[in-house]
Amino acid sequence: MKKLLVIFFIISSFTLHAQLDSEYKELLKEIAEVPFTDSLLLKAVEMQAEPLDTFTIKKWFTQALSVANNNRLKNREYYLTGKITSNSNFDLLVVVEQKKKADVTGTQVVYLVSTKKNGGYISSLEVAVAGIKNKSTYNTSSLLYSDNKIKLDTKFNLNDTLYADVNVYKINKNGRFLLAPKY
Protein backbone atom coordinates (compact mmCIF):
# COMPACT_ATOMS: atom_id res chain seq x y z
CA MET A 1 0.00 0.00 0.00
CA LYS A 2 2.84 2.40 0.84
CA LYS A 3 4.50 1.68 -2.50
CA LEU A 4 1.26 2.50 -4.29
CA LEU A 5 0.99 5.85 -2.49
CA VAL A 6 4.61 6.73 -3.30
CA ILE A 7 4.08 5.90 -6.98
CA PHE A 8 0.88 7.96 -7.06
CA PHE A 9 2.68 10.94 -5.45
CA ILE A 10 5.52 10.79 -7.99
CA ILE A 11 3.14 10.60 -10.95
CA SER A 12 1.03 13.50 -9.66
CA SER A 13 4.11 15.71 -9.19
CA PHE A 14 5.10 15.14 -12.84
CA THR A 15 1.59 16.09 -13.93
CA LEU A 16 1.66 19.34 -11.94
CA HIS A 17 5.02 20.28 -13.45
CA ALA A 18 3.71 19.72 -16.98
CA GLN A 19 0.64 21.87 -16.33
CA LEU A 20 2.79 24.75 -15.14
CA ASP A 21 4.97 24.50 -18.25
CA SER A 22 1.98 24.62 -20.61
CA GLU A 23 0.44 27.59 -18.74
CA TYR A 24 3.72 29.48 -19.09
CA LYS A 25 3.80 28.78 -22.83
CA GLU A 26 0.22 30.09 -23.10
CA LEU A 27 1.25 33.28 -21.31
CA LEU A 28 4.18 33.81 -23.69
CA LYS A 29 2.18 32.99 -26.81
CA GLU A 30 0.43 36.37 -26.69
CA ILE A 31 3.67 38.35 -26.20
CA ALA A 32 5.88 39.53 -29.07
CA GLU A 33 9.53 38.48 -29.29
CA VAL A 34 11.86 41.47 -28.85
CA PRO A 35 14.21 41.52 -31.83
CA PHE A 36 17.79 42.60 -31.29
CA THR A 37 21.10 41.64 -32.84
CA ASP A 38 23.81 43.78 -31.21
CA SER A 39 22.14 45.82 -28.47
CA LEU A 40 18.70 46.83 -27.23
CA LEU A 41 17.75 50.09 -25.52
CA LEU A 42 15.42 49.58 -22.57
CA LYS A 43 13.67 52.75 -21.43
CA ALA A 44 10.33 53.88 -20.08
CA VAL A 45 7.99 54.94 -22.88
CA GLU A 46 4.29 55.50 -23.39
CA MET A 47 2.61 52.32 -24.55
CA GLN A 48 -0.74 50.92 -25.50
CA ALA A 49 -1.05 47.44 -24.03
CA GLU A 50 -3.51 45.36 -22.05
CA PRO A 51 -2.64 45.24 -18.31
CA LEU A 52 -2.07 41.88 -16.65
CA ASP A 53 -4.75 40.65 -14.29
CA THR A 54 -4.05 40.26 -10.57
CA PHE A 55 -4.03 36.45 -10.74
CA THR A 56 -1.36 36.42 -13.48
CA ILE A 57 0.79 38.95 -11.62
CA LYS A 58 0.65 36.97 -8.39
CA LYS A 59 1.27 33.63 -10.10
CA TRP A 60 4.22 34.53 -12.34
CA PHE A 61 5.74 37.78 -11.02
CA THR A 62 5.32 37.87 -7.22
CA GLN A 63 9.04 37.42 -6.52
CA ALA A 64 10.15 39.78 -9.28
CA LEU A 65 7.86 42.68 -8.43
CA SER A 66 7.41 42.31 -4.65
CA VAL A 67 3.64 42.17 -5.03
CA ALA A 68 3.07 39.90 -2.05
CA ASN A 69 1.68 42.96 -0.29
CA ASN A 70 -1.80 43.56 -1.78
CA ASN A 71 -1.49 47.33 -1.33
CA ARG A 72 1.15 47.34 -4.05
CA LEU A 73 -1.40 46.08 -6.57
CA LYS A 74 -4.03 48.74 -5.78
CA ASN A 75 -2.22 51.74 -7.23
CA ARG A 76 -0.34 50.08 -10.08
CA GLU A 77 -0.90 48.33 -13.36
CA TYR A 78 1.52 45.78 -14.78
CA TYR A 79 2.15 44.91 -18.42
CA LEU A 80 4.11 42.10 -20.05
CA THR A 81 5.45 43.91 -23.11
CA GLY A 82 8.08 41.60 -24.60
CA LYS A 83 10.12 38.44 -24.36
CA ILE A 84 13.60 37.31 -25.39
CA THR A 85 13.66 33.52 -25.69
CA SER A 86 16.84 33.08 -27.75
CA ASN A 87 18.91 31.80 -24.81
CA SER A 88 18.75 28.03 -24.34
CA ASN A 89 18.86 28.15 -20.51
CA PHE A 90 16.41 30.95 -19.64
CA ASP A 91 13.92 33.49 -20.99
CA LEU A 92 14.01 37.24 -20.42
CA LEU A 93 10.66 38.98 -19.97
CA VAL A 94 10.08 42.74 -20.12
CA VAL A 95 7.54 43.75 -17.45
CA VAL A 96 6.35 47.35 -17.08
CA GLU A 97 4.86 48.84 -13.92
CA GLN A 98 2.70 52.00 -14.17
CA LYS A 99 2.24 53.80 -10.84
CA LYS A 100 -1.06 55.64 -10.38
CA LYS A 101 -0.62 57.45 -7.06
CA ALA A 102 -1.82 61.02 -6.62
CA ASP A 103 1.64 62.35 -5.60
CA VAL A 104 3.37 60.69 -8.55
CA THR A 105 3.04 62.01 -12.07
CA GLY A 106 3.38 59.30 -14.71
CA THR A 107 6.02 57.14 -13.03
CA GLN A 108 6.90 54.03 -14.98
CA VAL A 109 9.32 51.24 -14.03
CA VAL A 110 10.60 48.60 -16.48
CA TYR A 111 11.85 45.26 -15.15
CA LEU A 112 13.85 42.59 -16.92
CA VAL A 113 12.79 39.26 -15.43
CA SER A 114 14.69 36.04 -16.11
CA THR A 115 12.73 32.79 -15.91
CA LYS A 116 13.43 29.15 -16.50
CA LYS A 117 12.05 27.68 -19.71
CA ASN A 118 9.13 26.25 -17.69
CA GLY A 119 8.25 29.63 -16.13
CA GLY A 120 10.07 29.32 -12.81
CA TYR A 121 11.44 32.61 -11.48
CA ILE A 122 15.22 33.10 -11.54
CA SER A 123 16.02 36.78 -11.08
CA SER A 124 14.92 40.34 -11.93
CA LEU A 125 16.45 43.77 -12.42
CA GLU A 126 14.93 47.25 -12.59
CA VAL A 127 16.32 48.45 -15.94
CA ALA A 128 14.41 51.68 -16.60
CA VAL A 129 12.57 54.32 -14.57
CA ALA A 130 10.94 57.57 -15.66
CA GLY A 131 8.86 59.90 -13.57
CA ILE A 132 8.51 62.68 -11.04
CA LYS A 133 8.00 62.24 -7.31
CA ASN A 134 8.20 64.88 -4.58
CA LYS A 135 10.08 67.44 -6.73
CA SER A 136 12.55 64.78 -7.91
CA THR A 137 12.89 63.72 -11.53
CA TYR A 138 14.05 60.17 -12.31
CA ASN A 139 15.35 58.94 -15.65
CA THR A 140 17.05 55.57 -15.89
CA SER A 141 17.67 53.59 -19.07
CA SER A 142 19.66 50.49 -19.97
CA LEU A 143 21.41 48.89 -22.90
CA LEU A 144 21.18 45.11 -23.20
CA TYR A 145 23.97 43.66 -25.32
CA SER A 146 23.92 40.35 -27.18
CA ASP A 147 26.66 38.97 -24.88
CA ASN A 148 24.19 39.27 -21.93
CA LYS A 149 25.75 42.43 -20.54
CA ILE A 150 23.53 45.26 -19.28
CA LYS A 151 24.72 48.87 -18.94
CA LEU A 152 22.40 50.68 -16.51
CA ASP A 153 22.51 54.50 -16.80
CA THR A 154 20.82 56.22 -13.82
CA LYS A 155 20.11 59.96 -13.64
CA PHE A 156 17.97 61.85 -11.19
CA ASN A 157 17.50 65.48 -10.30
CA LEU A 158 17.01 66.31 -6.62
CA ASN A 159 16.78 69.90 -5.33
CA ASP A 160 18.15 71.25 -8.62
CA THR A 161 21.20 68.98 -8.42
CA LEU A 162 21.78 66.31 -11.06
CA TYR A 163 23.09 62.94 -9.90
CA ALA A 164 24.26 60.25 -12.31
CA ASP A 165 25.67 56.73 -12.08
CA VAL A 166 26.49 53.92 -14.49
CA ASN A 167 26.50 50.26 -13.48
CA VAL A 168 27.25 47.19 -15.56
CA TYR A 169 25.53 43.87 -14.98
CA LYS A 170 26.28 40.50 -16.53
CA ILE A 171 23.62 37.82 -16.93
CA ASN A 172 25.28 34.50 -16.13
CA LYS A 173 24.48 31.22 -17.87
CA ASN A 174 21.82 30.43 -15.25
CA GLY A 175 19.94 33.72 -15.80
CA ARG A 176 21.09 35.64 -12.71
CA PHE A 177 21.96 39.34 -12.88
CA LEU A 178 25.46 39.91 -11.45
CA LEU A 179 26.83 43.40 -10.78
CA ALA A 180 30.20 43.81 -12.46
CA PRO A 181 32.99 45.51 -10.51
CA LYS A 182 33.90 49.13 -11.28
CA TYR A 183 37.51 49.69 -12.28
mmCIF file of C-alpha atoms in Angstrom:
data_model
loop_
_atom_site.group_PDB
_atom_site.id
_atom_site.type_symbol
_atom_site.label_atom_id
_atom_site.label_comp_id
_atom_site.label_asym_id
_atom_site.label_seq_id
_atom_site.Cartn_x
_atom_site.Cartn_y
_atom_site.Cartn_z
ATOM 1 C CA MET A 1 0.000 0.000 0.000
ATOM 2 C CA LYS A 2 2.844 2.403 0.836
ATOM 3 C CA LYS A 3 4.501 1.684 -2.496
ATOM 4 C CA LEU A 4 1.261 2.500 -4.288
ATOM 5 C CA LEU A 5 0.988 5.848 -2.485
ATOM 6 C CA VAL A 6 4.609 6.734 -3.303
ATOM 7 C CA ILE A 7 4.077 5.899 -6.982
ATOM 8 C CA PHE A 8 0.881 7.962 -7.055
ATOM 9 C CA PHE A 9 2.682 10.941 -5.452
ATOM 10 C CA ILE A 10 5.518 10.791 -7.992
ATOM 11 C CA ILE A 11 3.145 10.605 -10.955
ATOM 12 C CA SER A 12 1.032 13.502 -9.665
ATOM 13 C CA SER A 13 4.108 15.711 -9.191
ATOM 14 C CA PHE A 14 5.100 15.140 -12.837
ATOM 15 C CA THR A 15 1.595 16.088 -13.928
ATOM 16 C CA LEU A 16 1.664 19.340 -11.940
ATOM 17 C CA HIS A 17 5.016 20.281 -13.453
ATOM 18 C CA ALA A 18 3.711 19.716 -16.980
ATOM 19 C CA GLN A 19 0.639 21.874 -16.335
ATOM 20 C CA LEU A 20 2.791 24.755 -15.145
ATOM 21 C CA ASP A 21 4.970 24.502 -18.250
ATOM 22 C CA SER A 22 1.982 24.618 -20.614
ATOM 23 C CA GLU A 23 0.441 27.586 -18.744
ATOM 24 C CA TYR A 24 3.724 29.483 -19.095
ATOM 25 C CA LYS A 25 3.803 28.783 -22.827
ATOM 26 C CA GLU A 26 0.221 30.087 -23.103
ATOM 27 C CA LEU A 27 1.250 33.281 -21.307
ATOM 28 C CA LEU A 28 4.178 33.813 -23.688
ATOM 29 C CA LYS A 29 2.184 32.991 -26.813
ATOM 30 C CA GLU A 30 0.429 36.373 -26.691
ATOM 31 C CA ILE A 31 3.669 38.351 -26.199
ATOM 32 C CA ALA A 32 5.881 39.530 -29.066
ATOM 33 C CA GLU A 33 9.525 38.480 -29.293
ATOM 34 C CA VAL A 34 11.859 41.468 -28.847
ATOM 35 C CA PRO A 35 14.211 41.518 -31.829
ATOM 36 C CA PHE A 36 17.792 42.602 -31.286
ATOM 37 C CA THR A 37 21.103 41.645 -32.835
ATOM 38 C CA ASP A 38 23.808 43.779 -31.214
ATOM 39 C CA SER A 39 22.139 45.824 -28.472
ATOM 40 C CA LEU A 40 18.701 46.826 -27.225
ATOM 41 C CA LEU A 41 17.750 50.093 -25.517
ATOM 42 C CA LEU A 42 15.418 49.579 -22.574
ATOM 43 C CA LYS A 43 13.666 52.746 -21.425
ATOM 44 C CA ALA A 44 10.327 53.881 -20.076
ATOM 45 C CA VAL A 45 7.989 54.942 -22.878
ATOM 46 C CA GLU A 46 4.286 55.499 -23.385
ATOM 47 C CA MET A 47 2.606 52.319 -24.555
ATOM 48 C CA GLN A 48 -0.742 50.916 -25.504
ATOM 49 C CA ALA A 49 -1.051 47.437 -24.026
ATOM 50 C CA GLU A 50 -3.506 45.358 -22.047
ATOM 51 C CA PRO A 51 -2.636 45.235 -18.313
ATOM 52 C CA LEU A 52 -2.067 41.875 -16.652
ATOM 53 C CA ASP A 53 -4.754 40.652 -14.292
ATOM 54 C CA THR A 54 -4.049 40.262 -10.568
ATOM 55 C CA PHE A 55 -4.032 36.449 -10.740
ATOM 56 C CA THR A 56 -1.363 36.422 -13.477
ATOM 57 C CA ILE A 57 0.786 38.946 -11.621
ATOM 58 C CA LYS A 58 0.650 36.974 -8.390
ATOM 59 C CA LYS A 59 1.267 33.633 -10.104
ATOM 60 C CA TRP A 60 4.218 34.534 -12.336
ATOM 61 C CA PHE A 61 5.740 37.784 -11.016
ATOM 62 C CA THR A 62 5.319 37.874 -7.215
ATOM 63 C CA GLN A 63 9.041 37.416 -6.524
ATOM 64 C CA ALA A 64 10.150 39.776 -9.276
ATOM 65 C CA LEU A 65 7.864 42.681 -8.428
ATOM 66 C CA SER A 66 7.411 42.310 -4.648
ATOM 67 C CA VAL A 67 3.637 42.168 -5.030
ATOM 68 C CA ALA A 68 3.067 39.895 -2.049
ATOM 69 C CA ASN A 69 1.676 42.962 -0.295
ATOM 70 C CA ASN A 70 -1.804 43.556 -1.778
ATOM 71 C CA ASN A 71 -1.494 47.332 -1.333
ATOM 72 C CA ARG A 72 1.150 47.342 -4.052
ATOM 73 C CA LEU A 73 -1.401 46.084 -6.573
ATOM 74 C CA LYS A 74 -4.029 48.739 -5.782
ATOM 75 C CA ASN A 75 -2.219 51.739 -7.232
ATOM 76 C CA ARG A 76 -0.339 50.083 -10.083
ATOM 77 C CA GLU A 77 -0.904 48.335 -13.365
ATOM 78 C CA TYR A 78 1.515 45.775 -14.778
ATOM 79 C CA TYR A 79 2.146 44.913 -18.417
ATOM 80 C CA LEU A 80 4.108 42.101 -20.049
ATOM 81 C CA THR A 81 5.450 43.908 -23.110
ATOM 82 C CA GLY A 82 8.081 41.605 -24.595
ATOM 83 C CA LYS A 83 10.121 38.440 -24.361
ATOM 84 C CA ILE A 84 13.598 37.305 -25.392
ATOM 85 C CA THR A 85 13.658 33.520 -25.694
ATOM 86 C CA SER A 86 16.836 33.079 -27.752
ATOM 87 C CA ASN A 87 18.911 31.795 -24.812
ATOM 88 C CA SER A 88 18.752 28.030 -24.343
ATOM 89 C CA ASN A 89 18.860 28.149 -20.511
ATOM 90 C CA PHE A 90 16.414 30.946 -19.643
ATOM 91 C CA ASP A 91 13.916 33.488 -20.990
ATOM 92 C CA LEU A 92 14.015 37.237 -20.424
ATOM 93 C CA LEU A 93 10.658 38.979 -19.973
ATOM 94 C CA VAL A 94 10.075 42.742 -20.117
ATOM 95 C CA VAL A 95 7.543 43.747 -17.452
ATOM 96 C CA VAL A 96 6.352 47.345 -17.083
ATOM 97 C CA GLU A 97 4.856 48.839 -13.916
ATOM 98 C CA GLN A 98 2.700 52.001 -14.170
ATOM 99 C CA LYS A 99 2.237 53.803 -10.841
ATOM 100 C CA LYS A 100 -1.063 55.641 -10.384
ATOM 101 C CA LYS A 101 -0.621 57.454 -7.057
ATOM 102 C CA ALA A 102 -1.820 61.023 -6.620
ATOM 103 C CA ASP A 103 1.636 62.353 -5.600
ATOM 104 C CA VAL A 104 3.369 60.686 -8.551
ATOM 105 C CA THR A 105 3.036 62.011 -12.073
ATOM 106 C CA GLY A 106 3.377 59.300 -14.708
ATOM 107 C CA THR A 107 6.018 57.145 -13.035
ATOM 108 C CA GLN A 108 6.902 54.030 -14.979
ATOM 109 C CA VAL A 109 9.321 51.238 -14.035
ATOM 110 C CA VAL A 110 10.600 48.596 -16.483
ATOM 111 C CA TYR A 111 11.849 45.262 -15.146
ATOM 112 C CA LEU A 112 13.849 42.595 -16.924
ATOM 113 C CA VAL A 113 12.786 39.255 -15.427
ATOM 114 C CA SER A 114 14.688 36.040 -16.114
ATOM 115 C CA THR A 115 12.727 32.795 -15.909
ATOM 116 C CA LYS A 116 13.432 29.151 -16.497
ATOM 117 C CA LYS A 117 12.050 27.681 -19.709
ATOM 118 C CA ASN A 118 9.129 26.250 -17.692
ATOM 119 C CA GLY A 119 8.255 29.630 -16.133
ATOM 120 C CA GLY A 120 10.074 29.316 -12.813
ATOM 121 C CA TYR A 121 11.440 32.605 -11.482
ATOM 122 C CA ILE A 122 15.222 33.101 -11.539
ATOM 123 C CA SER A 123 16.019 36.785 -11.080
ATOM 124 C CA SER A 124 14.925 40.338 -11.929
ATOM 125 C CA LEU A 125 16.454 43.767 -12.421
ATOM 126 C CA GLU A 126 14.925 47.249 -12.587
ATOM 127 C CA VAL A 127 16.316 48.449 -15.943
ATOM 128 C CA ALA A 128 14.406 51.681 -16.596
ATOM 129 C CA VAL A 129 12.566 54.317 -14.575
ATOM 130 C CA ALA A 130 10.941 57.569 -15.662
ATOM 131 C CA GLY A 131 8.861 59.900 -13.567
ATOM 132 C CA ILE A 132 8.513 62.678 -11.037
ATOM 133 C CA LYS A 133 8.002 62.243 -7.313
ATOM 134 C CA ASN A 134 8.202 64.881 -4.577
ATOM 135 C CA LYS A 135 10.081 67.441 -6.725
ATOM 136 C CA SER A 136 12.546 64.777 -7.909
ATOM 137 C CA THR A 137 12.893 63.723 -11.531
ATOM 138 C CA TYR A 138 14.049 60.174 -12.313
ATOM 139 C CA ASN A 139 15.346 58.939 -15.648
ATOM 140 C CA THR A 140 17.050 55.565 -15.891
ATOM 141 C CA SER A 141 17.666 53.589 -19.065
ATOM 142 C CA SER A 142 19.664 50.492 -19.974
ATOM 143 C CA LEU A 143 21.408 48.888 -22.900
ATOM 144 C CA LEU A 144 21.181 45.106 -23.198
ATOM 145 C CA TYR A 145 23.968 43.660 -25.322
ATOM 146 C CA SER A 146 23.924 40.349 -27.185
ATOM 147 C CA ASP A 147 26.662 38.967 -24.884
ATOM 148 C CA ASN A 148 24.190 39.271 -21.930
ATOM 149 C CA LYS A 149 25.751 42.433 -20.536
ATOM 150 C CA ILE A 150 23.531 45.264 -19.282
ATOM 151 C CA LYS A 151 24.717 48.867 -18.942
ATOM 152 C CA LEU A 152 22.395 50.685 -16.507
ATOM 153 C CA ASP A 153 22.511 54.495 -16.796
ATOM 154 C CA THR A 154 20.825 56.215 -13.824
ATOM 155 C CA LYS A 155 20.108 59.960 -13.643
ATOM 156 C CA PHE A 156 17.967 61.854 -11.186
ATOM 157 C CA ASN A 157 17.504 65.481 -10.303
ATOM 158 C CA LEU A 158 17.012 66.305 -6.622
ATOM 159 C CA ASN A 159 16.784 69.897 -5.333
ATOM 160 C CA ASP A 160 18.148 71.252 -8.625
ATOM 161 C CA THR A 161 21.200 68.976 -8.423
ATOM 162 C CA LEU A 162 21.784 66.315 -11.064
ATOM 163 C CA TYR A 163 23.085 62.936 -9.897
ATOM 164 C CA ALA A 164 24.262 60.251 -12.307
ATOM 165 C CA ASP A 165 25.671 56.730 -12.083
ATOM 166 C CA VAL A 166 26.493 53.919 -14.490
ATOM 167 C CA ASN A 167 26.502 50.255 -13.480
ATOM 168 C CA VAL A 168 27.248 47.192 -15.560
ATOM 169 C CA TYR A 169 25.531 43.871 -14.975
ATOM 170 C CA LYS A 170 26.277 40.500 -16.532
ATOM 171 C CA ILE A 171 23.618 37.821 -16.929
ATOM 172 C CA ASN A 172 25.285 34.502 -16.129
ATOM 173 C CA LYS A 173 24.483 31.215 -17.872
ATOM 174 C CA ASN A 174 21.819 30.435 -15.246
ATOM 175 C CA GLY A 175 19.938 33.723 -15.800
ATOM 176 C CA ARG A 176 21.086 35.643 -12.710
ATOM 177 C CA PHE A 177 21.962 39.344 -12.884
ATOM 178 C CA LEU A 178 25.457 39.909 -11.451
ATOM 179 C CA LEU A 179 26.831 43.400 -10.780
ATOM 180 C CA ALA A 180 30.202 43.805 -12.464
ATOM 181 C CA PRO A 181 32.989 45.512 -10.508
ATOM 182 C CA LYS A 182 33.899 49.132 -11.280
ATOM 183 C CA TYR A 183 37.515 49.691 -12.285
#
